[in-house]
CSV table of C-alpha atoms in Angstrom, one decimal:
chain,number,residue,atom,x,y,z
A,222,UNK,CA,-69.7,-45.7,-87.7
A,223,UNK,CA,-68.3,-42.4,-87.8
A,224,UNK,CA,-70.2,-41.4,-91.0
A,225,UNK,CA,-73.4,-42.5,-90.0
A,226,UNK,CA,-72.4,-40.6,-86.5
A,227,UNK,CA,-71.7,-37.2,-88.4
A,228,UNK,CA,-74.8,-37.9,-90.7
A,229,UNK,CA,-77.0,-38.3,-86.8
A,230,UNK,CA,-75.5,-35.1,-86.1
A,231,UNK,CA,-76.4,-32.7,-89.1
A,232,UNK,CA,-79.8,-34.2,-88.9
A,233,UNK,CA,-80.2,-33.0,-85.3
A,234,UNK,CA,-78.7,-29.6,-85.7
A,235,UNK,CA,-80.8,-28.8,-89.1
A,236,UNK,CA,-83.6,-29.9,-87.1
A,237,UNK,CA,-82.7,-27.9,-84.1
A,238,UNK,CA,-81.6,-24.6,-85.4
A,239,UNK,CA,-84.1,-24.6,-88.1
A,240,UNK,CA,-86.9,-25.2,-85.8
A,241,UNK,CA,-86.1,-23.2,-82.1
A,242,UNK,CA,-85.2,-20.1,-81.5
A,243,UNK,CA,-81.5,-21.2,-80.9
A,244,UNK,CA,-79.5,-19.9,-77.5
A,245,UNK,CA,-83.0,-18.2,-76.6
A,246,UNK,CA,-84.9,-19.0,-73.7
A,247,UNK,CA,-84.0,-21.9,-73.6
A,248,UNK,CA,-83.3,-22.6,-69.4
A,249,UNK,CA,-86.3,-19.9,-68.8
A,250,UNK,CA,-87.4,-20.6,-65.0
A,251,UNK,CA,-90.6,-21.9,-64.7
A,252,UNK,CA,-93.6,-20.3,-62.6
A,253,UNK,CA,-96.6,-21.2,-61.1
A,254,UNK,CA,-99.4,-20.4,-63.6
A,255,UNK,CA,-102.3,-18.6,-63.2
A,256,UNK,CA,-104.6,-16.3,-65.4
A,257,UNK,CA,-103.0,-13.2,-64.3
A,258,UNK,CA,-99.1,-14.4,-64.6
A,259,UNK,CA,-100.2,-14.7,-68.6
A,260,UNK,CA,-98.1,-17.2,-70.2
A,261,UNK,CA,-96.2,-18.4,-67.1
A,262,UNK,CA,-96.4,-22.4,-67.1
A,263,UNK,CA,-96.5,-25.0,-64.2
A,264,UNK,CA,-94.2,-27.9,-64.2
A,265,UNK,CA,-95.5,-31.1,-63.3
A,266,UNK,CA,-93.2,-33.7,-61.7
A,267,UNK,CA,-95.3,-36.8,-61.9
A,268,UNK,CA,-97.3,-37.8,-64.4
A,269,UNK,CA,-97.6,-42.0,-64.6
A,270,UNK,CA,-94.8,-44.0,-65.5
A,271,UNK,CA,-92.8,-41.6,-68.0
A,272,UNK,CA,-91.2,-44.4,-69.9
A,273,UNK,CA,-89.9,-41.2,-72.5
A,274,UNK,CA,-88.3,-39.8,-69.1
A,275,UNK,CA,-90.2,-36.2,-70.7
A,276,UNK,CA,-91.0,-33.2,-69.0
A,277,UNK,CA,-94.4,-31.9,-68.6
A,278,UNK,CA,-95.7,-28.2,-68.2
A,279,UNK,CA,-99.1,-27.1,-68.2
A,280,UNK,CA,-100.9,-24.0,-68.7
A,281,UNK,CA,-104.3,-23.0,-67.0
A,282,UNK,CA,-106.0,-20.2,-68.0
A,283,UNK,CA,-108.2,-18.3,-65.5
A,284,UNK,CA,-111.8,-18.6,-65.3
A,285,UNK,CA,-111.7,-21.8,-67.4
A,286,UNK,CA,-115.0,-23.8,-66.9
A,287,UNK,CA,-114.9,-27.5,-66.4
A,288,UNK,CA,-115.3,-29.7,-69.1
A,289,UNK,CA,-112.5,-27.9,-71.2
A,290,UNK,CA,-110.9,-28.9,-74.1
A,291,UNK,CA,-106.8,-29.4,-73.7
A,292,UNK,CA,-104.4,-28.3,-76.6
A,293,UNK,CA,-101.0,-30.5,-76.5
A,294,UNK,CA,-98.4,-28.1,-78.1
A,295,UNK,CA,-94.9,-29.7,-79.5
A,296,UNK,CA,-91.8,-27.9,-79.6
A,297,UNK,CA,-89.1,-28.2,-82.0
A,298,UNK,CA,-85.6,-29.2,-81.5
A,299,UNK,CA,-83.6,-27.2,-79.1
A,300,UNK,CA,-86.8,-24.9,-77.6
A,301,UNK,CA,-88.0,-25.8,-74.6
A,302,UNK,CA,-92.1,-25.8,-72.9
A,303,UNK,CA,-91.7,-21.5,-72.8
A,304,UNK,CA,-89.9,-20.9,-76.2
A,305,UNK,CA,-92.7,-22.6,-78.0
A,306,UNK,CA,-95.2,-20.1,-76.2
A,307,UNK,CA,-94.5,-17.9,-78.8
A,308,UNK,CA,-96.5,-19.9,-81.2
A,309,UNK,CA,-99.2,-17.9,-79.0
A,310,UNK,CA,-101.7,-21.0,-78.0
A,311,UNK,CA,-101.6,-19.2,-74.0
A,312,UNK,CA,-103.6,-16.5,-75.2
A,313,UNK,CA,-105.9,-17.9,-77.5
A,314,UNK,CA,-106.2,-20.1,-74.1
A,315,UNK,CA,-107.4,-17.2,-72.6
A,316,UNK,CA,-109.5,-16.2,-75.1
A,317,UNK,CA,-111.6,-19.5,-75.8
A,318,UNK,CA,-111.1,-20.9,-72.1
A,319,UNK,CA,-109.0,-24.2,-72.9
A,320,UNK,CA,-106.2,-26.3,-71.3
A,321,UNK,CA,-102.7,-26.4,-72.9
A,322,UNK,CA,-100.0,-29.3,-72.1
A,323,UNK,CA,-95.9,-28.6,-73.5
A,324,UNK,CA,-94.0,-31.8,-72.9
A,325,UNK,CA,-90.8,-31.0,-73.0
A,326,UNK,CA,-87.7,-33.1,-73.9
A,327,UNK,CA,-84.4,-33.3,-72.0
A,328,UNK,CA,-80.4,-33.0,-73.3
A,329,UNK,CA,-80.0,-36.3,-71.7
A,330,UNK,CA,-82.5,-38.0,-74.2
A,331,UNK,CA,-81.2,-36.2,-77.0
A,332,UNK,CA,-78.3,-33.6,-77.0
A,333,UNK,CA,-80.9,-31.2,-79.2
A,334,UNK,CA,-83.8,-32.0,-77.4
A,335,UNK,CA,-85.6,-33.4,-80.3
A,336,UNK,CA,-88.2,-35.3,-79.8
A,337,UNK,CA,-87.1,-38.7,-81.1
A,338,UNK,CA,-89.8,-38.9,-83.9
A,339,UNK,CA,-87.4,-41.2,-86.0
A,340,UNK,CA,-86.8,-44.4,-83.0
A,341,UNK,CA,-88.9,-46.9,-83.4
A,342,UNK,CA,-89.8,-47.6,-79.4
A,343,UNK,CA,-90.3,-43.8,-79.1
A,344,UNK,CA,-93.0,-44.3,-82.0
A,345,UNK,CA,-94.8,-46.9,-81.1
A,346,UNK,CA,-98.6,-47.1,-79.3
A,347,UNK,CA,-97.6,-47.8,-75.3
A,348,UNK,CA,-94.2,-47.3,-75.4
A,349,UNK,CA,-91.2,-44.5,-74.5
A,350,UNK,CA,-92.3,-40.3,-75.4
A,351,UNK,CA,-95.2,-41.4,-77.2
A,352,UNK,CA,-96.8,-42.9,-74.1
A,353,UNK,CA,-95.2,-40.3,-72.1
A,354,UNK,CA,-97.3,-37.6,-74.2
A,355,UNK,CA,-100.4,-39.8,-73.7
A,356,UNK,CA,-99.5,-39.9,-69.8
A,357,UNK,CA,-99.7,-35.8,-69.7
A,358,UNK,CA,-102.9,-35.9,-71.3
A,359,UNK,CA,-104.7,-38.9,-68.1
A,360,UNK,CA,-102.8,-36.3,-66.2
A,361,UNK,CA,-104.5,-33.3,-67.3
A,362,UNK,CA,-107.5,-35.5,-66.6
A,363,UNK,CA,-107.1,-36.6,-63.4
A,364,UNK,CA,-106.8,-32.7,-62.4
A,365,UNK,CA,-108.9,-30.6,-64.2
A,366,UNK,CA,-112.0,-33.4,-65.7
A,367,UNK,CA,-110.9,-32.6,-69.0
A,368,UNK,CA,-113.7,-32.7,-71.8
A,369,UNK,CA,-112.3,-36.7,-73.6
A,370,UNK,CA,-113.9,-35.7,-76.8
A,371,UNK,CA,-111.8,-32.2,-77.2
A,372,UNK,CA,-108.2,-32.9,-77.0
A,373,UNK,CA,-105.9,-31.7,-79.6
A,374,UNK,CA,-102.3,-32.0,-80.2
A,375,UNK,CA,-100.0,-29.8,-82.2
A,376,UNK,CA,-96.2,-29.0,-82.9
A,377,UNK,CA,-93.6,-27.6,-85.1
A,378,UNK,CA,-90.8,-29.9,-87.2
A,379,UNK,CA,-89.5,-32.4,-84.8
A,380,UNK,CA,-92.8,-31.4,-83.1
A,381,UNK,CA,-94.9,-31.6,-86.3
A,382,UNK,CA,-93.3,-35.1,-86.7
A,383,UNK,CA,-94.4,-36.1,-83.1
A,384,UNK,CA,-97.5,-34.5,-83.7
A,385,UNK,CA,-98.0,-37.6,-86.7
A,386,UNK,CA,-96.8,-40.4,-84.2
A,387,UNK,CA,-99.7,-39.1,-81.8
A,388,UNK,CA,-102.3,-38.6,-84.0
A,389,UNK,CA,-101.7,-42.0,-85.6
A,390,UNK,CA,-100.8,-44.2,-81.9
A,391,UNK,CA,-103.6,-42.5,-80.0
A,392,UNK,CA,-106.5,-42.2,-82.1
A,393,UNK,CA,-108.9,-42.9,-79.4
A,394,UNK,CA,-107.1,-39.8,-77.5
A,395,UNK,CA,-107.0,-37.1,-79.8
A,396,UNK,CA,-109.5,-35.2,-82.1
A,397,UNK,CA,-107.6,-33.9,-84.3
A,398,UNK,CA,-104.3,-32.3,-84.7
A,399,UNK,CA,-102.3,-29.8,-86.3
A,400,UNK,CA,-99.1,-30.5,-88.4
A,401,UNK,CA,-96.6,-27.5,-88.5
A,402,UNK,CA,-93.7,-28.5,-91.5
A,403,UNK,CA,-93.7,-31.5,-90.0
A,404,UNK,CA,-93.0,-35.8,-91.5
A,405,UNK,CA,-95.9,-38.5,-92.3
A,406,UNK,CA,-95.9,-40.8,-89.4
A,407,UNK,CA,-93.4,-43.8,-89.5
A,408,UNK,CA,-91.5,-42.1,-92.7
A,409,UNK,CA,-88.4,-42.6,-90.2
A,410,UNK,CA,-86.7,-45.7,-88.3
A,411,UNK,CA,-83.4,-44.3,-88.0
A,412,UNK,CA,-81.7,-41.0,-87.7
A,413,UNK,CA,-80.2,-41.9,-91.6
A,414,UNK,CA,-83.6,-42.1,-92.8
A,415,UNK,CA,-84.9,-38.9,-91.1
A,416,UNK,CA,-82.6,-37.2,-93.2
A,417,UNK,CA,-84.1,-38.2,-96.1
A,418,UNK,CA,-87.3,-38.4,-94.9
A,419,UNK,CA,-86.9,-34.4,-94.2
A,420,UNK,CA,-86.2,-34.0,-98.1
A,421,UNK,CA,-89.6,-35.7,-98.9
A,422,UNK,CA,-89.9,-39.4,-99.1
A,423,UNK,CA,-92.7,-41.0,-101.4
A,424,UNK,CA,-95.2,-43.5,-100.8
A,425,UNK,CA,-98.1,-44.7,-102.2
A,426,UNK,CA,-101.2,-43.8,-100.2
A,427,UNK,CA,-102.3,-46.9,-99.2
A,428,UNK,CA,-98.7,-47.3,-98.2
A,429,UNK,CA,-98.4,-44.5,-96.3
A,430,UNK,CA,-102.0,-45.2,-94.6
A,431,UNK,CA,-101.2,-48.5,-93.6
A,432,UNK,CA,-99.0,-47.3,-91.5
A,433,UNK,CA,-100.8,-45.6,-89.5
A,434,UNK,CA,-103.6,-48.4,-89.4
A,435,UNK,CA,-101.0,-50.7,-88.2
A,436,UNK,CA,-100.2,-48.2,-85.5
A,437,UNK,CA,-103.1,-49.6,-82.9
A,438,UNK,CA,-105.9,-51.8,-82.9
A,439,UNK,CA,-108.5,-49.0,-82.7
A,440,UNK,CA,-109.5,-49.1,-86.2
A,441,UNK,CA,-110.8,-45.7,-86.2
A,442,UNK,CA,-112.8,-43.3,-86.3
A,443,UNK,CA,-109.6,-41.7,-87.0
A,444,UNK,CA,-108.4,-37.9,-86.1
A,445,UNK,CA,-108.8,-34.6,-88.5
A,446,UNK,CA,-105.9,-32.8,-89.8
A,447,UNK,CA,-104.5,-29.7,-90.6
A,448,UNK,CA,-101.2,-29.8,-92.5
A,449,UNK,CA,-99.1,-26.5,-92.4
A,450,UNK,CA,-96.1,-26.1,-95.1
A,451,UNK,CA,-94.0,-22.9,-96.2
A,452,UNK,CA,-93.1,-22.7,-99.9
A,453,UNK,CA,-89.6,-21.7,-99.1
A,454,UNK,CA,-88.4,-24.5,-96.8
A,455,UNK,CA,-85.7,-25.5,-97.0
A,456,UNK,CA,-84.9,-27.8,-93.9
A,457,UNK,CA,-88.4,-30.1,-94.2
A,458,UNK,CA,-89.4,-29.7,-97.6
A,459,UNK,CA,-92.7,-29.0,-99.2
A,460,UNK,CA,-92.9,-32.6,-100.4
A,461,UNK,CA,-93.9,-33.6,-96.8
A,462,UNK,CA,-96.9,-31.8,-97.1
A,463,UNK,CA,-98.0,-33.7,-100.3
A,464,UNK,CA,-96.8,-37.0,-98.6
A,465,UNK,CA,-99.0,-35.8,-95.7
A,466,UNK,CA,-101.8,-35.8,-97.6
A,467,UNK,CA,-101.8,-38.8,-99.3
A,468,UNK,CA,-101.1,-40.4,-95.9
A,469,UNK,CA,-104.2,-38.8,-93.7
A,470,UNK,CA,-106.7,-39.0,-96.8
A,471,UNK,CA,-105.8,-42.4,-97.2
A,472,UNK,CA,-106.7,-43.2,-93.6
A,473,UNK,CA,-110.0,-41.5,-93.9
A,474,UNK,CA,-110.8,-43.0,-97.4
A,475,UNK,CA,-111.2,-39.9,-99.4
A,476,UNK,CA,-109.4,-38.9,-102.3
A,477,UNK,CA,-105.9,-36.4,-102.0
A,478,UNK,CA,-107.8,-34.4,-104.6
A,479,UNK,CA,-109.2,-31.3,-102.9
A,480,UNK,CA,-112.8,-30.5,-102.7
A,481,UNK,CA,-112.8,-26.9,-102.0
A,482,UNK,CA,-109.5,-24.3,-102.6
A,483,UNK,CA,-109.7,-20.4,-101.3
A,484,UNK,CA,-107.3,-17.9,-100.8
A,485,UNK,CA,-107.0,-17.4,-96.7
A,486,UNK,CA,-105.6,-14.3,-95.2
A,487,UNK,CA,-102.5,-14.5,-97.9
A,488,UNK,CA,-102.5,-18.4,-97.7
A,489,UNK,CA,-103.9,-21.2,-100.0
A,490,UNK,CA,-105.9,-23.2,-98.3
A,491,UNK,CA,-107.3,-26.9,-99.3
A,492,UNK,CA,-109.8,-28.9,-97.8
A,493,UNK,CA,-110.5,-32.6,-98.2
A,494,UNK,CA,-113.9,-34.1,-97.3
A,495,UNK,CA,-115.7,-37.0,-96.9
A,496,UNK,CA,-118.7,-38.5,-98.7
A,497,UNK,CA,-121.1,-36.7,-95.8
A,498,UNK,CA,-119.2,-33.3,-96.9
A,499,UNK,CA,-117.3,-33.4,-94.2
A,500,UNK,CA,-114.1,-31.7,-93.9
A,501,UNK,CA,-111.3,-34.6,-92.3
A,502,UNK,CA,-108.5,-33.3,-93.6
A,503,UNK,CA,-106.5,-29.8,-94.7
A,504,UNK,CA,-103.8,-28.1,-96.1
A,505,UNK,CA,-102.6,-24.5,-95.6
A,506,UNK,CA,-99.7,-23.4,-98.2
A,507,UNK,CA,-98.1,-20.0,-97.2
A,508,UNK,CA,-96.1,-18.3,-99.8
A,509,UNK,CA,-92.7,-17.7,-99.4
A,510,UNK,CA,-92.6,-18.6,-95.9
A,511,UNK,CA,-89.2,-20.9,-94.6
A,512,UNK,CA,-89.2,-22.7,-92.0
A,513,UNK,CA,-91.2,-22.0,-88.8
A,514,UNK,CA,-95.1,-21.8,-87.3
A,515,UNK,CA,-97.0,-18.9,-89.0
A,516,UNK,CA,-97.9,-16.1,-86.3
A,517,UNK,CA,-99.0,-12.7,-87.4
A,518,UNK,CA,-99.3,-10.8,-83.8
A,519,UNK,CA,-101.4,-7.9,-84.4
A,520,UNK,CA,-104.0,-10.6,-85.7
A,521,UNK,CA,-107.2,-8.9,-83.9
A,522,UNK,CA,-109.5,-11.5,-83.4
A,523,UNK,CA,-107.1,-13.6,-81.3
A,524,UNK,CA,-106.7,-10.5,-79.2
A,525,UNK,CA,-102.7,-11.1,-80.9
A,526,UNK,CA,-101.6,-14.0,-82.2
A,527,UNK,CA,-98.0,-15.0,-81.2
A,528,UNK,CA,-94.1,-13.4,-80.9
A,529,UNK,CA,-92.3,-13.6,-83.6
A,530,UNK,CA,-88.6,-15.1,-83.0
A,531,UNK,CA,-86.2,-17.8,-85.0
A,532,UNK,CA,-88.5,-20.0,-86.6
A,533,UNK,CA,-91.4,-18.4,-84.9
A,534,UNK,CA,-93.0,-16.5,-88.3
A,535,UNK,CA,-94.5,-13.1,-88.5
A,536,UNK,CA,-96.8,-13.7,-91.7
A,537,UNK,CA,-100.3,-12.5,-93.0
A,538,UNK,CA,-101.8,-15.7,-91.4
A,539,UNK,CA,-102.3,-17.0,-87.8
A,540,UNK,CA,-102.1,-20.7,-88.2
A,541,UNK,CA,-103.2,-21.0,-84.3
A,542,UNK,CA,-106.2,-19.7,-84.5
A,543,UNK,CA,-106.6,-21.1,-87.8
A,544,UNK,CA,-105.9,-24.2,-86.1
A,545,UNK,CA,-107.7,-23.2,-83.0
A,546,UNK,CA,-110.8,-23.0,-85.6
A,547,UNK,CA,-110.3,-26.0,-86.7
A,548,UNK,CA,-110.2,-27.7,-83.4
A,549,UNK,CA,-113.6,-26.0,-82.9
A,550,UNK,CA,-112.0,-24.4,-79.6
A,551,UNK,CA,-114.5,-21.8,-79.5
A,552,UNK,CA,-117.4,-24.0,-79.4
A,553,UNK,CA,-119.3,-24.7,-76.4
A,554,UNK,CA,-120.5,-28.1,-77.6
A,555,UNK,CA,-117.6,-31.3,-77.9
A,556,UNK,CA,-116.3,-32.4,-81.4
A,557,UNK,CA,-118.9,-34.5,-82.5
A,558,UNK,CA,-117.7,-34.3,-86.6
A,559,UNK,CA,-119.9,-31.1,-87.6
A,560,UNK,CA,-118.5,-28.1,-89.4
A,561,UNK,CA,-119.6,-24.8,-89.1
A,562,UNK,CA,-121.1,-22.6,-91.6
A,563,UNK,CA,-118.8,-20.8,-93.4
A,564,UNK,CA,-120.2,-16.9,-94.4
A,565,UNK,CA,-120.7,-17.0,-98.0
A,566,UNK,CA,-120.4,-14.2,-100.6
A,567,UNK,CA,-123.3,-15.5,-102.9
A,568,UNK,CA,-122.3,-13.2,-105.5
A,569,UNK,CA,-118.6,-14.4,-105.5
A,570,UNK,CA,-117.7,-17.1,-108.1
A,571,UNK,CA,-118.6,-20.6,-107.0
A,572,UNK,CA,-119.6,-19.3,-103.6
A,573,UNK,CA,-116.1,-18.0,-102.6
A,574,UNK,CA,-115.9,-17.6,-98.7
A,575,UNK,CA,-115.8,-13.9,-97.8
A,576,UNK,CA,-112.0,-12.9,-96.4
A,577,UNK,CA,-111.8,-10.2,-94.4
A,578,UNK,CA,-108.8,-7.7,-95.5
A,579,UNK,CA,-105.6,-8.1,-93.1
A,580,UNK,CA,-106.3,-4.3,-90.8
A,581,UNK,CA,-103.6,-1.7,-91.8
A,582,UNK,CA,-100.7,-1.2,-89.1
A,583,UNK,CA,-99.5,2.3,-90.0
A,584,UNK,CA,-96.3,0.7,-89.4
A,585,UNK,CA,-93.6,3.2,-91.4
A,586,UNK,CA,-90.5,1.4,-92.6
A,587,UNK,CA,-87.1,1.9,-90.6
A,588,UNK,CA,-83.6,1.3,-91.1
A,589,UNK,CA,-81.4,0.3,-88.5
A,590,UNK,CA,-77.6,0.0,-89.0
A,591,UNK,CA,-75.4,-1.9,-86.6
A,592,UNK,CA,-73.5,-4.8,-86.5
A,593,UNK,CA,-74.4,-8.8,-86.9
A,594,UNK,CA,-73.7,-8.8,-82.7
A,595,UNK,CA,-75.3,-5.4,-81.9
A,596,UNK,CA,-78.9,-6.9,-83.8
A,597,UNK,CA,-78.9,-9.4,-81.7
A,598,UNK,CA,-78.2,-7.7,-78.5
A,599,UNK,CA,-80.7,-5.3,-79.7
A,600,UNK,CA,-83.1,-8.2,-80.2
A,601,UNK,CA,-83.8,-7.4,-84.0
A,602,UNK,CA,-81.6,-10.9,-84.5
A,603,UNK,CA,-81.4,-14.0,-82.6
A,604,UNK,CA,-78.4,-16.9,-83.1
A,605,UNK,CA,-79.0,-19.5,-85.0
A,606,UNK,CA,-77.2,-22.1,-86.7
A,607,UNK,CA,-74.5,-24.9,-86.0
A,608,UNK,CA,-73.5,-24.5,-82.3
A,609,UNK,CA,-75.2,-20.9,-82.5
A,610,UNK,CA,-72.4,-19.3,-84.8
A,611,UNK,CA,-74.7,-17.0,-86.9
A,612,UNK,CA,-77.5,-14.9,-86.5
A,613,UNK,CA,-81.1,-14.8,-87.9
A,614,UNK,CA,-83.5,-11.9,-88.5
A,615,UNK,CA,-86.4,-12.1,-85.7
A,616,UNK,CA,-89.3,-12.1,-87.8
A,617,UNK,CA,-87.9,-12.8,-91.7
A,618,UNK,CA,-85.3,-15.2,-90.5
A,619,UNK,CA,-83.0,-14.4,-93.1
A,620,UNK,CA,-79.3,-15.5,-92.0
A,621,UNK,CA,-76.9,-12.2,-92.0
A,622,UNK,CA,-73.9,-14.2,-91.8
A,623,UNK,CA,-71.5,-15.2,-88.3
A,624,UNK,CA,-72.4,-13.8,-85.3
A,625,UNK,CA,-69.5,-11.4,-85.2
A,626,UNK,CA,-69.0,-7.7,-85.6
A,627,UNK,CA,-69.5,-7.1,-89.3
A,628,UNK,CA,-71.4,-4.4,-90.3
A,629,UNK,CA,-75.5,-5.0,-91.3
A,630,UNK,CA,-78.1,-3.2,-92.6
A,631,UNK,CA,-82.0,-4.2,-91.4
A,632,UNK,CA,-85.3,-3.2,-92.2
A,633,UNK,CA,-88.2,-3.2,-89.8
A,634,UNK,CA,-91.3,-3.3,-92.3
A,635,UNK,CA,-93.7,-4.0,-89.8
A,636,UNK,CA,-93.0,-3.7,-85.9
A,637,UNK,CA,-91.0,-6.7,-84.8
A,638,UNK,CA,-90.1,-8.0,-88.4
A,639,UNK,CA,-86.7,-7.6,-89.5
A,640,UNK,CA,-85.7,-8.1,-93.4
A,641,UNK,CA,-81.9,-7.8,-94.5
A,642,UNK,CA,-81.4,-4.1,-96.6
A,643,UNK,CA,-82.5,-0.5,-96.0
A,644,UNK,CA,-85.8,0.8,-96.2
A,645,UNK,CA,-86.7,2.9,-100.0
């Protein structure tokens, strides 16, 4: 018993420390939202029956039209509703005019606030968060006539593994949905297996689709996907995103072989399509990036995309508006299974799609001495870590060690982004 209760806990705090913004945030008060408090979030008491015992917050963007589509946005482990608001879906809200729903878990359901991806009766269609989840969404519903054809659900890790259990419970409810390093739905039963499960467990694909099939009795049609996956995690490893695939192409009967590759803002990106040509599922692969949700905030056609913070990751790519396009949030018209026209460079090898170059910033490098402590009262670090004993880089998320008064060197490269060493 006591291995298997040391094992539950250094499943929960990798998950949790590799996935929030640790010690930040985390008890922010909540406010009444309303286009001009941008980013402030309404809490909703009651919401149906709450058999997950979840909390729900809601964001409303102003001058949103009726008939919106609603964005369901899952934290990671140890973040609450306003930490994940960094990932930056409140202003692309504001932007395309849409609804966005944050459960949020509790201590008292989990001591990390993870949602409980790896329990079976949290997993299952009708039952504990996953119903809870559904709940917010009749909620959202009920108050604003939200468009049934255009709801979307996202999250990061923990999140990105909740995000799976929806998609594949509720595929009646949701679109589509977005998978931040997140787990192939039902890899888990128990807190043991999660751990492995976070190291990559493999399936066949009709195995891992089966699962989901077996999940309800809707039988499809079944939701889109968009897998997200950093090279260079180390806490849910690459292999998910592979295992991902071969689960969600599975479903939708097309081959894990990609039918179109391109390079996208710095990313590879892979799409997977159906026999109509069709895009149902894809994969973005981000170089070099650890653990966290791609942001890049000077990203100009999302009027900014995101903050960066722990696990919140200042890249070359915005994967929520990458996300947002996939969603098709900026269409008037509902989801019904089209694709837009991508602009094509008819001169470019086999009809490459153009890329626009990233804008330069201007940004000039700068050093910054101090020590570990003084970074992160200075907000160029954040704890991170078992119980919050070290700090992380904002931005890089490079660990400098315990969160104590030894002397560190940073590099801002870009404004907010934070790299361990001196500038040339």
């Amino acid at each position: 018993m006591a291995a298997i209760k040391t094992s539950a806990w250094f499943v929960t705090t990798a998950l949790a420390c590799a996935v929030a913004a640790c010690g930040v945030g985390a008890e922010d008060a909540d406010a009444e939202a309303t286009g001009a408090s941008r980013g402030a979030l309404t809490a909703i008491a009651s919401f149906g029956t709450n058999p997950g015992n979840l909390k729900m917050h809601a964001y409303v963007p102003a001058g949103v039209g009726p008939n919106a589509p609603l964005v369901v946005a899952l934290h990671g482990c140890t973040q609450s509703a306003n930490d994940y608001t960094r990932a930056g879906w409140n202003d692309l809200a504001e932007t395309w005019k849409f609804y966005v729903v944050y459960p949020e878990q509790q201590s008292a359901n989990n001591q990390n606030r993870c949602f409980r991806w790896f329990e079976p009766q949290h997993t299952r269609r009708g039952s504990g968060e996953a119903l809870s989840i559904k709940q917010m969404v009749d909620e959202m519903k009920r108050r604003h006539g939200i468009d049934a054809s255009r709801v979307f659900v996202t999250g990061l890790s923990a999140g990105g593994a909740m995000t799976s259990v929806m998609l594949a419970t509720y595929p009646d409810v949701f679109s589509a949905g977005a998978i931040m390093a997140g787990i192939p739905y039902r890899c888990a039963s128990s807190m043991t297996e999660a751990f492995s499960c976070m190291s990559g467990a493999s399936r066949t694909a009709e195995a891992w689709g089966d699962l989901v099939r077996g999940a309800s009795s809707v039988g499809g049609p079944f939701p889109r996907v968009s897998i997200w996956q950093g090279t260079a995690d180390y806490t849910v490893r690459p292999a998910n995103a592979t295992e991902l695939v071969k689960q969600w192409t599975n479903v939708h009967g097309v081959d894990a072989r990609a039918d179109a590759e391109a390079t996208v803002d710095g990313a590879a990106h892979a799409e997977y399509r159906d026999a109509s040509g069709q895009t149902r599922v894809e994969t973005y692969t981000i170089p070099n990036m650890g653990h966290g949700t791609a942001v890049d905030p000077g990203f100009a056609p999302a009027g900014g995309c995101g903050r960066a913070g722990a696990y919140i990751l200042d890249t070359s790519i915005c994967s929520t508006y990458r996300a947002g396009l996939f969603f098709r949030l900026a269409d008037a018209s509902p989801d019904d299974g089209t694709e837009p026209t991508p602009e094509v460079d008819a001169g470019a090898p086999d009809g490459a799609v153009i890329e626009e170059p990233p804008p330069s910033t201007g940004f000039s490098c700068v050093t910054h001495e101090g020590t570990v402590y003084g970074h992160v009262a200075a907000g160029r670090a954040v704890r991170c870590g078992a119980a919050n004993a070290y700090a992380c880089a904002v931005g890089s998320n490079q660990q400098l060690g315990l969160w104590n008064i030894m002397p560190k060197t940073l590099k801002e490269t870009a404004a907010g982004y934070y790299e361990v060493g001196a500038c040339p």
